[in-house]
Amino acid sequence: MISSLRMKLLTVVLASLFLTVAGFAAEEDTVAIIRKMLGAKRIEISPKIDGKLDEDQWLNAAIATDFIQNSPTEGASVSFQTEIKILYNNDALYIGAMMYDKQPDSIARQLGLRDQGLNADNIRFVFDTYNTQQDGFEFIVTASGVQRDARLSDWNFNAVWWSNVQILPNGWSAEIAIPWSALRFPTAKEQTWGMQVTRWVQRKFEFDQWALTPKGKANPMKYYGLLTGLSNIESPVRLAFTPYLTTIWQNDDRFGNTDAATSVSGGLGLKYGINESFTLDMTLLPDFSQVRSDDVVKNLGPFEIMFQEQRPFFTEGVDLFQKGDIFYSRRIGKTPELFYSAPYLIDSTQKIVKNPSQSRLINATKLSGRTNAGLGIGILNAFVDNTYAAAKDTITGVETRILTEPRANYNMLVFDKQLPNSSNVFITNANVIRGGMNRSSNVTATGFSLNNKKNTWNFSGSGAVSNVLYPVTTGSGDFDASLGYKYFARINRTSGKVQYGISRESVSQRFDPNDLGIIFQTNFASNRAFVDYYIFNPWKIFNNATFSLAGEYAQNLGTGLRTVISISTFSYVQFRNFWSLILGTDWTPVDSRDFYESRDPDRLYLRTRYITSFFGLGTNPNKKISFGLDGYAGTTPRVSPVIPSNPWSGGGIYINWRPGNRFTFNAGTNFHGDFGDRGWVNTEDDGTIVFGRRNIRNWSNNISASFVFMRDMSISLEGRHYWATGQYLNYYVLAEDGNLIPYVNYPGAHTFSFNSVNMDVVYTWIFAPASVLSIGWKQNVISEDNAIDFSYKNNLTKTMNSPQLNQVSVRVLYYLDYYLVRNRLARKG
């Protein structure tokens, strides 16, 4: 129950914030923005997309030139001139670009995979087709001919379009065709789009713009130019199918399955444009066998590890579903709840012969888009069937099934309304229903982001309520409900050399979005403040720099006790020679109260104050060999004669080698040492909470390499060895006041050596637009025991002789676009 005084104080704070927002929202923009314009020319015959701007269609087209340097020096003259022309017809939008360069032999043109960041010059086009200054379609072509595309709100957006480049004696040229099916735009007869064109000169780290966007502005799209002259264009039928066929050979004896097996599977993806604004995406029996392996680590903390989403269906077109921060797509098709427990649920005469590491995802559907009035709508639904492990009796030969994950339906619904000044308001709902007597949940979140007319201030806030249904333990078939909430509010200056703000976040103990989302800490309230200072243009020895200072004061909601006070600094500078340096500190000036490490929300652990410092150094990435270094060190003070100080340190080195434009090799190694870490070990049957003091050492070695045979054919390798060891020095009992008392003659032993090895090799051939043949090999080893051999060679040899997964897969995916196929057939006819 919130006290009357706290309620009054909260009311005053919210009222003050509201009046502040009302005040800056009423500000008028005193400086008129003059937007550049370029007219597109309608043509009848499409130019050949060969990178040569020699067709007659280009002769009379309007030219966009007079580019301006944005970086390193805003407003400076560009090193080389750029010229842009735009044509269109009923089929596509065509772009011709000429990038002059006095030293064409020096043009950076590294080859690589599509959508990969490369050491290469590029030309970039952004089209704000609804001219709302809130989103845009981005198309990039490098001087080596590699494509990248995105939406400003969805960096995983992919479209099918065509481009080609030519290296010329006076620079390089590019020719691009973007079919109307790759874009979303209004139905108006006459259209005006926001447009930006930029050029990147890699060797000079120079970023040139057609329409200059001043640095430090919250919304650069206000300064975009305009593309005019588009008339009588219609969105074509947007219908595409992507059938696939996969063959997998697998031998997985990590969890008892020693029999190699071969399987053949197929599935289908569908993308359908319901109208010019909304798109339906569906996947049936998806295959993710060639998705890169997760970077597994030894987790000693109280919170789960969050893994990056790498499955294509769940990375593209999910920007709307991120609203409210209650969506974590890795929950769908996750590792079954009883995956690791299955080997312990069988009889002594049985052995596990099948234990799927992913839940059985049958289908997933998402519908998303935005109306002409700025209303975004997103719907996502996925169905996961029962997932079973199989155990075989070694005497009778009878197989039995073990349910490791029950069937479930995952559903999300989102509404997001764009408002003036790049503001918005949203509401979203996440719902998970599981079969049988298993938990289900419903989470609703809403929020807003308001900007003043100058886009110099932002006021944002959000709130969410979760309702989790648990089966009661009496076996009556009933469910109990658990309600929880969270809220967040922030006001900050978003423009200028000096930016600052304050925020408050509060999460109740029972807030639980984890069926379709993820959260780490609950039962807290946190108040934060920050100030950032930017040097945008070259000054003395710097190209640019950022300096930040932040502070936090947090409390436990249940008790009202202060949990942490922290102060942090961060600095980043780029020097004139394109080297970069990072420096920072984290400091807690007083002891903290930790309500998580004990694994009991009603028991706190007193953490000693600490200070830590870190740095990072990177060399010029333009060089054939570049490298980076980082390091950190920190300590806590001595607590008592039986609890000494806890120092830690670590660092790493990372090397990038590019001997030519086709081959890239990266390697990195890092070490972390925590010498005297105190943490939870065990909770005994009588409720005694046991902590241990331990020396923790982590090593991680990573390599990646790629070779590009031609623009659409490559082979890539990703490898990682992670090794963690823990030596326990002392054991303690956690006292009621949060202090540690020596546990004499503790009977347990928790020393460990944990290893994880991943190897992913994939050959890729894009044999037709968006059609891919890929061959992959995946190896995964996870081992753990309580004997440590500090010889790296001996440890790695032992690890590679442990049970492991080896998988070879061949996958063919073919892209069929209705509009393109129809046009091809019409031309043949």
mmCIF file of N, CA, C and O in Angstrom, residues 536-598:
data_model
loop_
_atom_site.group_PDB
_atom_site.id
_atom_site.type_symbol
_atom_site.label_atom_id
_atom_site.label_comp_id
_atom_site.label_asym_id
_atom_site.label_seq_id
_atom_site.Cartn_x
_atom_site.Cartn_y
_atom_site.Cartn_z
ATOM 1 N N PHE A 536 30.836 16.988 -32.084
ATOM 2 C CA PHE A 536 30.382 16.409 -33.350
ATOM 3 C C PHE A 536 31.388 16.593 -34.482
ATOM 4 O O PHE A 536 31.462 15.764 -35.384
ATOM 5 N N ASN A 537 32.141 17.674 -34.459
ATOM 6 C CA ASN A 537 33.049 17.989 -35.554
ATOM 7 C C ASN A 537 34.496 17.934 -35.088
ATOM 8 O O ASN A 537 34.776 18.033 -33.881
ATOM 9 N N PRO A 538 35.447 17.777 -36.011
ATOM 10 C CA PRO A 538 36.855 17.688 -35.617
ATOM 11 C C PRO A 538 37.284 18.854 -34.736
ATOM 12 O O PRO A 538 36.957 20.017 -34.997
ATOM 13 N N TRP A 539 38.022 18.502 -33.692
ATOM 14 C CA TRP A 539 38.520 19.495 -32.732
ATOM 15 C C TRP A 539 39.852 19.005 -32.188
ATOM 16 O O TRP A 539 39.942 17.926 -31.619
ATOM 17 N N LYS A 540 40.887 19.793 -32.449
ATOM 18 C CA LYS A 540 42.236 19.434 -32.040
ATOM 19 C C LYS A 540 42.597 18.042 -32.582
ATOM 20 O O LYS A 540 42.615 17.830 -33.777
ATOM 21 N N ILE A 541 42.833 17.043 -31.710
ATOM 22 C CA ILE A 541 43.262 15.729 -32.205
ATOM 23 C C ILE A 541 42.080 14.794 -32.450
ATOM 24 O O ILE A 541 42.272 13.656 -32.857
ATOM 25 N N PHE A 542 40.845 15.259 -32.200
ATOM 26 C CA PHE A 542 39.680 14.394 -32.283
ATOM 27 C C PHE A 542 38.889 14.631 -33.576
ATOM 28 O O PHE A 542 38.770 15.761 -34.052
ATOM 29 N N ASN A 543 38.320 13.563 -34.117
ATOM 30 C CA ASN A 543 37.280 13.690 -35.134
ATOM 31 C C ASN A 543 35.931 13.939 -34.481
ATOM 32 O O ASN A 543 35.145 14.771 -34.921
ATOM 33 N N ASN A 544 35.642 13.169 -33.436
ATOM 34 C CA ASN A 544 34.404 13.336 -32.683
ATOM 35 C C ASN A 544 34.588 12.667 -31.328
ATOM 36 O O ASN A 544 35.519 11.877 -31.131
ATOM 37 N N ALA A 545 33.689 13.000 -30.407
ATOM 38 C CA ALA A 545 33.816 12.447 -29.060
ATOM 39 C C ALA A 545 32.481 12.509 -28.344
ATOM 40 O O ALA A 545 31.609 13.320 -28.670
ATOM 41 N N THR A 546 32.319 11.616 -27.352
ATOM 42 C CA THR A 546 31.137 11.577 -26.500
ATOM 43 C C THR A 546 31.589 11.380 -25.057
ATOM 44 O O THR A 546 32.439 10.529 -24.785
ATOM 45 N N PHE A 547 31.004 12.167 -24.148
ATOM 46 C CA PHE A 547 31.315 12.043 -22.724
ATOM 47 C C PHE A 547 29.995 11.945 -21.962
ATOM 48 O O PHE A 547 29.100 12.769 -22.161
ATOM 49 N N SER A 548 29.880 10.927 -21.090
ATOM 50 C CA SER A 548 28.617 10.672 -20.399
ATOM 51 C C SER A 548 28.849 10.514 -18.903
ATOM 52 O O SER A 548 29.862 9.964 -18.468
ATOM 53 N N LEU A 549 27.861 10.987 -18.145
ATOM 54 C CA LEU A 549 27.832 10.806 -16.698
ATOM 55 C C LEU A 549 26.416 10.388 -16.330
ATOM 56 O O LEU A 549 25.443 11.014 -16.765
ATOM 57 N N ALA A 550 26.290 9.293 -15.542
ATOM 58 C CA ALA A 550 24.969 8.786 -15.175
ATOM 59 C C ALA A 550 24.972 8.347 -13.720
ATOM 60 O O ALA A 550 26.005 7.946 -13.173
ATOM 61 N N GLY A 551 23.797 8.427 -13.114
ATOM 62 C CA GLY A 551 23.650 7.994 -11.735
ATOM 63 C C GLY A 551 22.332 7.278 -11.534
ATOM 64 O O GLY A 551 21.358 7.513 -12.260
ATOM 65 N N GLU A 552 22.294 6.377 -10.541
ATOM 66 C CA GLU A 552 21.079 5.612 -10.256
ATOM 67 C C GLU A 552 20.897 5.481 -8.750
ATOM 68 O O GLU A 552 21.867 5.279 -8.004
ATOM 69 N N TYR A 553 19.650 5.597 -8.326
ATOM 70 C CA TYR A 553 19.258 5.321 -6.943
ATOM 71 C C TYR A 553 18.068 4.377 -7.011
ATOM 72 O O TYR A 553 17.044 4.704 -7.618
ATOM 73 N N ALA A 554 18.198 3.182 -6.410
ATOM 74 C CA ALA A 554 17.152 2.165 -6.509
ATOM 75 C C ALA A 554 16.735 1.691 -5.130
ATOM 76 O O ALA A 554 17.528 1.722 -4.176
ATOM 77 N N GLN A 555 15.474 1.226 -5.049
ATOM 78 C CA GLN A 555 14.905 0.727 -3.802
ATOM 79 C C GLN A 555 14.218 -0.601 -4.041
ATOM 80 O O GLN A 555 13.801 -0.920 -5.158
ATOM 81 N N ASN A 556 14.099 -1.372 -2.974
ATOM 82 C CA ASN A 556 13.266 -2.565 -2.982
ATOM 83 C C ASN A 556 11.841 -2.146 -2.665
ATOM 84 O O ASN A 556 11.586 -1.471 -1.658
ATOM 85 N N LEU A 557 10.887 -2.519 -3.532
ATOM 86 C CA LEU A 557 9.504 -2.074 -3.354
ATOM 87 C C LEU A 557 8.878 -2.646 -2.091
ATOM 88 O O LEU A 557 8.124 -1.972 -1.387
ATOM 89 N N GLY A 558 9.158 -3.916 -1.818
ATOM 90 C CA GLY A 558 8.508 -4.570 -0.690
ATOM 91 C C GLY A 558 8.886 -3.981 0.650
ATOM 92 O O GLY A 558 8.040 -3.811 1.536
ATOM 93 N N THR A 559 10.160 -3.633 0.826
ATOM 94 C CA THR A 559 10.638 -3.136 2.113
ATOM 95 C C THR A 559 10.884 -1.641 2.129
ATOM 96 O O THR A 559 10.996 -1.040 3.203
ATOM 97 N N GLY A 560 10.998 -1.036 0.965
ATOM 98 C CA GLY A 560 11.352 0.372 0.888
ATOM 99 C C GLY A 560 12.810 0.650 1.116
ATOM 100 O O GLY A 560 13.250 1.809 1.117
ATOM 101 N N LEU A 561 13.631 -0.390 1.306
ATOM 102 C CA LEU A 561 15.057 -0.214 1.566
ATOM 103 C C LEU A 561 15.806 0.185 0.296
ATOM 104 O O LEU A 561 15.502 -0.295 -0.801
ATOM 105 N N ARG A 562 16.783 1.063 0.453
ATOM 106 C CA ARG A 562 17.662 1.376 -0.658
ATOM 107 C C ARG A 562 18.435 0.120 -1.046
ATOM 108 O O ARG A 562 18.974 -0.587 -0.200
ATOM 109 N N THR A 563 18.515 -0.139 -2.335
ATOM 110 C CA THR A 563 19.269 -1.299 -2.802
ATOM 111 C C THR A 563 20.610 -0.904 -3.401
ATOM 112 O O THR A 563 21.616 -1.587 -3.192
ATOM 113 N N VAL A 564 20.649 0.178 -4.183
ATOM 114 C CA VAL A 564 21.915 0.530 -4.825
ATOM 115 C C VAL A 564 21.968 2.029 -5.099
ATOM 116 O O VAL A 564 20.945 2.663 -5.388
ATOM 117 N N ILE A 565 23.151 2.573 -4.967
ATOM 118 C CA ILE A 565 23.500 3.897 -5.483
ATOM 119 C C ILE A 565 24.718 3.704 -6.374
ATOM 120 O O ILE A 565 25.715 3.131 -5.944
ATOM 121 N N SER A 566 24.621 4.133 -7.614
ATOM 122 C CA SER A 566 25.747 3.932 -8.526
ATOM 123 C C SER A 566 25.989 5.186 -9.348
ATOM 124 O O SER A 566 25.069 5.949 -9.645
ATOM 125 N N ILE A 567 27.239 5.384 -9.704
ATOM 126 C CA ILE A 567 27.668 6.487 -10.557
ATOM 127 C C ILE A 567 28.568 5.893 -11.634
ATOM 128 O O ILE A 567 29.470 5.104 -11.338
ATOM 129 N N SER A 568 28.322 6.257 -12.879
ATOM 130 C CA SER A 568 29.123 5.716 -13.974
ATOM 131 C C SER A 568 29.536 6.830 -14.928
ATOM 132 O O SER A 568 28.816 7.818 -15.106
ATOM 133 N N THR A 569 30.686 6.657 -15.531
ATOM 134 C CA THR A 569 31.173 7.577 -16.554
ATOM 135 C C THR A 569 31.535 6.777 -17.803
ATOM 136 O O THR A 569 31.896 5.605 -17.727
ATOM 137 N N PHE A 570 31.428 7.438 -18.951
ATOM 138 C CA PHE A 570 31.766 6.780 -20.216
ATOM 139 C C PHE A 570 32.272 7.850 -21.175
ATOM 140 O O PHE A 570 31.680 8.931 -21.295
ATOM 141 N N SER A 571 33.370 7.536 -21.854
ATOM 142 C CA SER A 571 33.942 8.458 -22.840
ATOM 143 C C SER A 571 34.328 7.683 -24.085
ATOM 144 O O SER A 571 34.897 6.585 -23.993
ATOM 145 N N TYR A 572 33.999 8.260 -25.233
ATOM 146 C CA TYR A 572 34.408 7.679 -26.510
ATOM 147 C C TYR A 572 34.994 8.794 -27.363
ATOM 148 O O TYR A 572 34.398 9.873 -27.490
ATOM 149 N N VAL A 573 36.164 8.555 -27.937
ATOM 150 C CA VAL A 573 36.757 9.532 -28.851
ATOM 151 C C VAL A 573 37.282 8.797 -30.079
ATOM 152 O O VAL A 573 37.781 7.671 -29.989
ATOM 153 N N GLN A 574 37.137 9.455 -31.228
ATOM 154 C CA GLN A 574 37.783 8.988 -32.449
ATOM 155 C C GLN A 574 38.825 10.029 -32.832
ATOM 156 O O GLN A 574 38.527 11.230 -32.908
ATOM 157 N N PHE A 575 40.054 9.570 -33.065
ATOM 158 C CA PHE A 575 41.151 10.472 -33.372
ATOM 159 C C PHE A 575 41.207 10.754 -34.876
ATOM 160 O O PHE A 575 40.528 10.109 -35.684
ATOM 161 N N ARG A 576 42.039 11.711 -35.233
ATOM 162 C CA ARG A 576 42.156 12.100 -36.647
ATOM 163 C C ARG A 576 42.681 10.963 -37.521
ATOM 164 O O ARG A 576 42.431 10.937 -38.725
ATOM 165 N N ASN A 577 43.425 10.027 -36.922
ATOM 166 C CA ASN A 577 43.938 8.899 -37.696
ATOM 167 C C ASN A 577 42.960 7.717 -37.704
ATOM 168 O O ASN A 577 43.315 6.614 -38.108
ATOM 169 N N PHE A 578 41.731 7.949 -37.205
ATOM 170 C CA PHE A 578 40.640 6.971 -37.182
ATOM 171 C C PHE A 578 40.837 5.861 -36.158
ATOM 172 O O PHE A 578 40.133 4.865 -36.193
ATOM 173 N N TRP A 579 41.800 6.025 -35.264
ATOM 174 C CA TRP A 579 41.838 5.168 -34.084
ATOM 175 C C TRP A 579 40.742 5.642 -33.130
ATOM 176 O O TRP A 579 40.301 6.796 -33.175
ATOM 177 N N SER A 580 40.315 4.754 -32.246
ATOM 178 C CA SER A 580 39.266 5.105 -31.294
ATOM 179 C C SER A 580 39.654 4.630 -29.894
ATOM 180 O O SER A 580 40.390 3.658 -29.737
ATOM 181 N N LEU A 581 39.127 5.338 -28.887
ATOM 182 C CA LEU A 581 39.447 5.030 -27.499
ATOM 183 C C LEU A 581 38.183 5.145 -26.659
ATOM 184 O O LEU A 581 37.408 6.098 -26.803
ATOM 185 N N ILE A 582 37.982 4.161 -25.760
ATOM 186 C CA ILE A 582 36.881 4.168 -24.808
ATOM 187 C C ILE A 582 37.457 4.121 -23.397
ATOM 188 O O ILE A 582 38.374 3.339 -23.123
ATOM 189 N N LEU A 583 36.928 4.952 -22.509
ATOM 190 C CA LEU A 583 37.308 4.949 -21.102
ATOM 191 C C LEU A 583 36.050 5.057 -20.259
ATOM 192 O O LEU A 583 35.092 5.743 -20.657
ATOM 193 N N GLY A 584 36.032 4.393 -19.106
ATOM 194 C CA GLY A 584 34.859 4.502 -18.259
ATOM 195 C C GLY A 584 35.090 3.951 -16.870
ATOM 196 O O GLY A 584 36.082 3.256 -16.602
ATOM 197 N N THR A 585 34.163 4.278 -15.971
ATOM 198 C CA THR A 585 34.196 3.771 -14.598
ATOM 199 C C THR A 585 32.786 3.464 -14.133
ATOM 200 O O THR A 585 31.813 4.066 -14.597
ATOM 201 N N ASP A 586 32.667 2.509 -13.225
ATOM 202 C CA ASP A 586 31.434 2.223 -12.504
ATOM 203 C C ASP A 586 31.775 2.233 -11.020
ATOM 204 O O ASP A 586 32.742 1.583 -10.595
ATOM 205 N N TRP A 587 30.948 2.921 -10.220
ATOM 206 C CA TRP A 587 31.281 3.109 -8.811
ATOM 207 C C TRP A 587 30.020 3.047 -7.980
ATOM 208 O O TRP A 587 29.014 3.709 -8.305
ATOM 209 N N THR A 588 30.033 2.219 -6.952
ATOM 210 C CA THR A 588 28.981 2.246 -5.940
ATOM 211 C C THR A 588 29.620 2.739 -4.649
ATOM 212 O O THR A 588 30.409 2.020 -4.032
ATOM 213 N N PRO A 589 29.337 3.971 -4.242
ATOM 214 C CA PRO A 589 30.034 4.558 -3.095
ATOM 215 C C PRO A 589 29.625 3.975 -1.747
ATOM 216 O O PRO A 589 30.331 4.172 -0.752
ATOM 217 N N VAL A 590 28.501 3.281 -1.686
ATOM 218 C CA VAL A 590 28.058 2.656 -0.434
ATOM 219 C C VAL A 590 27.673 1.206 -0.716
ATOM 220 O O VAL A 590 27.473 0.806 -1.869
ATOM 221 N N ASP A 591 27.556 0.400 0.343
ATOM 222 C CA ASP A 591 27.163 -0.996 0.183
ATOM 223 C C ASP A 591 25.760 -1.094 -0.410
ATOM 224 O O ASP A 591 24.910 -0.219 -0.209
ATOM 225 N N SER A 592 25.525 -2.181 -1.152
ATOM 226 C CA SER A 592 24.233 -2.402 -1.805
ATOM 227 C C SER A 592 23.496 -3.558 -1.147
ATOM 228 O O SER A 592 24.109 -4.443 -0.525
ATOM 229 N N ARG A 593 22.178 -3.533 -1.280
ATOM 230 C CA ARG A 593 21.340 -4.628 -0.790
ATOM 231 C C ARG A 593 20.805 -5.386 -1.998
ATOM 232 O O ARG A 593 20.045 -4.851 -2.795
ATOM 233 N N ASP A 594 21.184 -6.640 -2.104
ATOM 234 C CA ASP A 594 20.822 -7.486 -3.247
ATOM 235 C C ASP A 594 19.743 -8.470 -2.796
ATOM 236 O O ASP A 594 19.977 -9.313 -1.927
ATOM 237 N N PHE A 595 18.550 -8.368 -3.399
ATOM 238 C CA PHE A 595 17.442 -9.251 -3.059
ATOM 239 C C PHE A 595 17.290 -10.401 -4.057
ATOM 240 O O PHE A 595 16.275 -11.097 -4.033
ATOM 241 N N TYR A 596 18.265 -10.591 -4.946
ATOM 242 C CA TYR A 596 18.157 -11.611 -5.991
ATOM 243 C C TYR A 596 19.137 -12.765 -5.787
ATOM 244 O O TYR A 596 18.810 -13.918 -6.046
ATOM 245 N N GLU A 597 20.363 -12.449 -5.351
ATOM 246 C CA GLU A 597 21.405 -13.475 -5.282
ATOM 247 C C GLU A 597 21.034 -14.613 -4.335
ATOM 248 O O GLU A 597 21.433 -15.761 -4.541
ATOM 249 N N SER A 598 20.234 -14.352 -3.298
ATOM 250 C CA SER A 598 19.876 -15.391 -2.329
ATOM 251 C C SER A 598 18.885 -16.392 -2.888
ATOM 252 O O SER A 598 18.651 -17.440 -2.292
#
